[in-house]
Amino acid sequence: MGNQEIKRVGVVGAGAMGSQIAMVTALGGYPVILQDIATESLQKAEAFLREQMARRVKKGKFTEEQVESAFARLTFTTELTDLQTSDLVIEAIVEKLEAKQSLFQQLDRIVPEHTILATNSSTIVSSKLADSVRRAEKVCNIHFFNPVLVMDLVEVVKGPHTSDQTAEKSVDFIKSIGKIPVLLKKEISGFIANRILGKLMDEAVFLYENGYASHEEIDLVVTKALNHPIGPFALMDLTGIDVNYFVRMQRYSESGDEKDRPAAVVAAKVEKGELGKKTGKGFYEYDENGKRIEQRV
């Protein structure tokens, strides 16, 4: 049983990340169950995925048959117990440790012993969740990047508790859905990409808050001088300013270091509910289709 193949996949959390993880997995040929406690979230996820995939069919990236057969493999449910036949479950819920620990405890009781339990978090390392279950060796991080439908890279992270077999299976699974895995042999919060990106974000926010340049100008420098496809402020809007806030709050709760607290400008945006693209306003403003509204000077 310990050597069971991954044949069925469960994804918990139907937000931007979870819905896209479920879609790329279904496109990779796996039966997938996407679970969320809110029916509305599941309906939004399906509508979003239908729209995204229709665009890709129009561009010739997929055929209608490929997309329809992927949707046929994708099940939307509010019942966690529907995941009971999954060989791999990927958690993509809110970035709060207690919520993740509670979910892992529930999953541990529901899914078979051989099932790998992975978190998509890039801040909460899996050793913080391993104590919540009886299968610590089957717990790891599998971190996809937003937007999952576009981004090729996935970070797989081996905690001190994670078995070699779990890490290998997770890497093989990522390859099987057409993504590129990078295996971190030791865990560290933020992993590779987000640790490097975090330094860039911190510096961008420092320059903005201290009046050296506007957020538009900083984004322009990063895209045109450093050749990044998107600037740090536009990226925060895309991923959700609240995500940045929760990540920093998690780090601050661990370190107690004031430097790890969310930046004042980020906290102010979260307080106002200006969370980026998903709310129509962040550092930039967006129309109902999520297209940025260019500000006339």
Phi, psi and omega in degrees: 000325183298337185259018184299141178285160174274113180242328180231140185235141174244143175233131180250123182107113186258029176285195182304317182286306184301317182297319181287325175299316179299318182294312182294330178290317177295321177296332178282359174102003182267142167291131184231138172247121177258116183248140173211148181289338183256122178301321181300320179297321180292319179296317178298318181298315180295317179298317179298314181293320178301315181294314180299315183288327176298320178298319182290328176294316180300322180280354179083013180283330177222157173270162177300323180297316180300315182293315182295321179290329176293317178295328178293334179273353187257122180247134178255131182211154173262353185265117178296328182295343177293347180274007190294347177254009182288143175264344177214131173238129177250122181269131179221049180265191182304148185280060179230126187303313184299320180296319180291318179299316179298317179296315181297323177299316179294315181298322181301327180278336188269314189270158180299162183300328184281349188293133175279133176249113184243147173250140178277357183298145174252356180252321181270106182290152189291342178294338178284346180252340185299326180290344182280350185231168179266003185233052185309325182293344182258013182253134179203175172260133169235101190256108175272159179251147180270133357278128186300326181296337184255317189284130186277329190277144174223130177266123175254128186238127182266113175280172180297339181269342188285131179284156177301321182297318178297315180297315180298314180298320180294317178297315180297322178298315180300317177299321185292340177259015174080018178255169182253113180271146168237126182261120173271124185282343177225149180269145175207134183302133181093341179056220185267298187301311186287336174291317179291315180297322181302320178296319179296314180300313181302316181292319179299315180294320178301312181296322180290310183296331181266010170076020180286327180197162177282164179296327178296317181293321179296316177300321180297317179297315182294322180283319187270329181265325181260355176065027174282146181290339183211144180281164184297324181284320175296325180291319177299319177298321182292314184278340181108119181296332177294329179295313177302317181297311181296322179299313181292323178296321177297315180296317180296320180295332179278319188264330185071005182274124182304331181296337182274352179297154175299146178298151182303320182294325178290314179300320181296319179297316181296318179300322181278352183078017178267085191261005180112209185306320186293338178251002179087351179206136173214243170284333176242170176251150185227148176277182185295343177267004180081013179272137182293133176272117181288129180278128177276131181274000000 
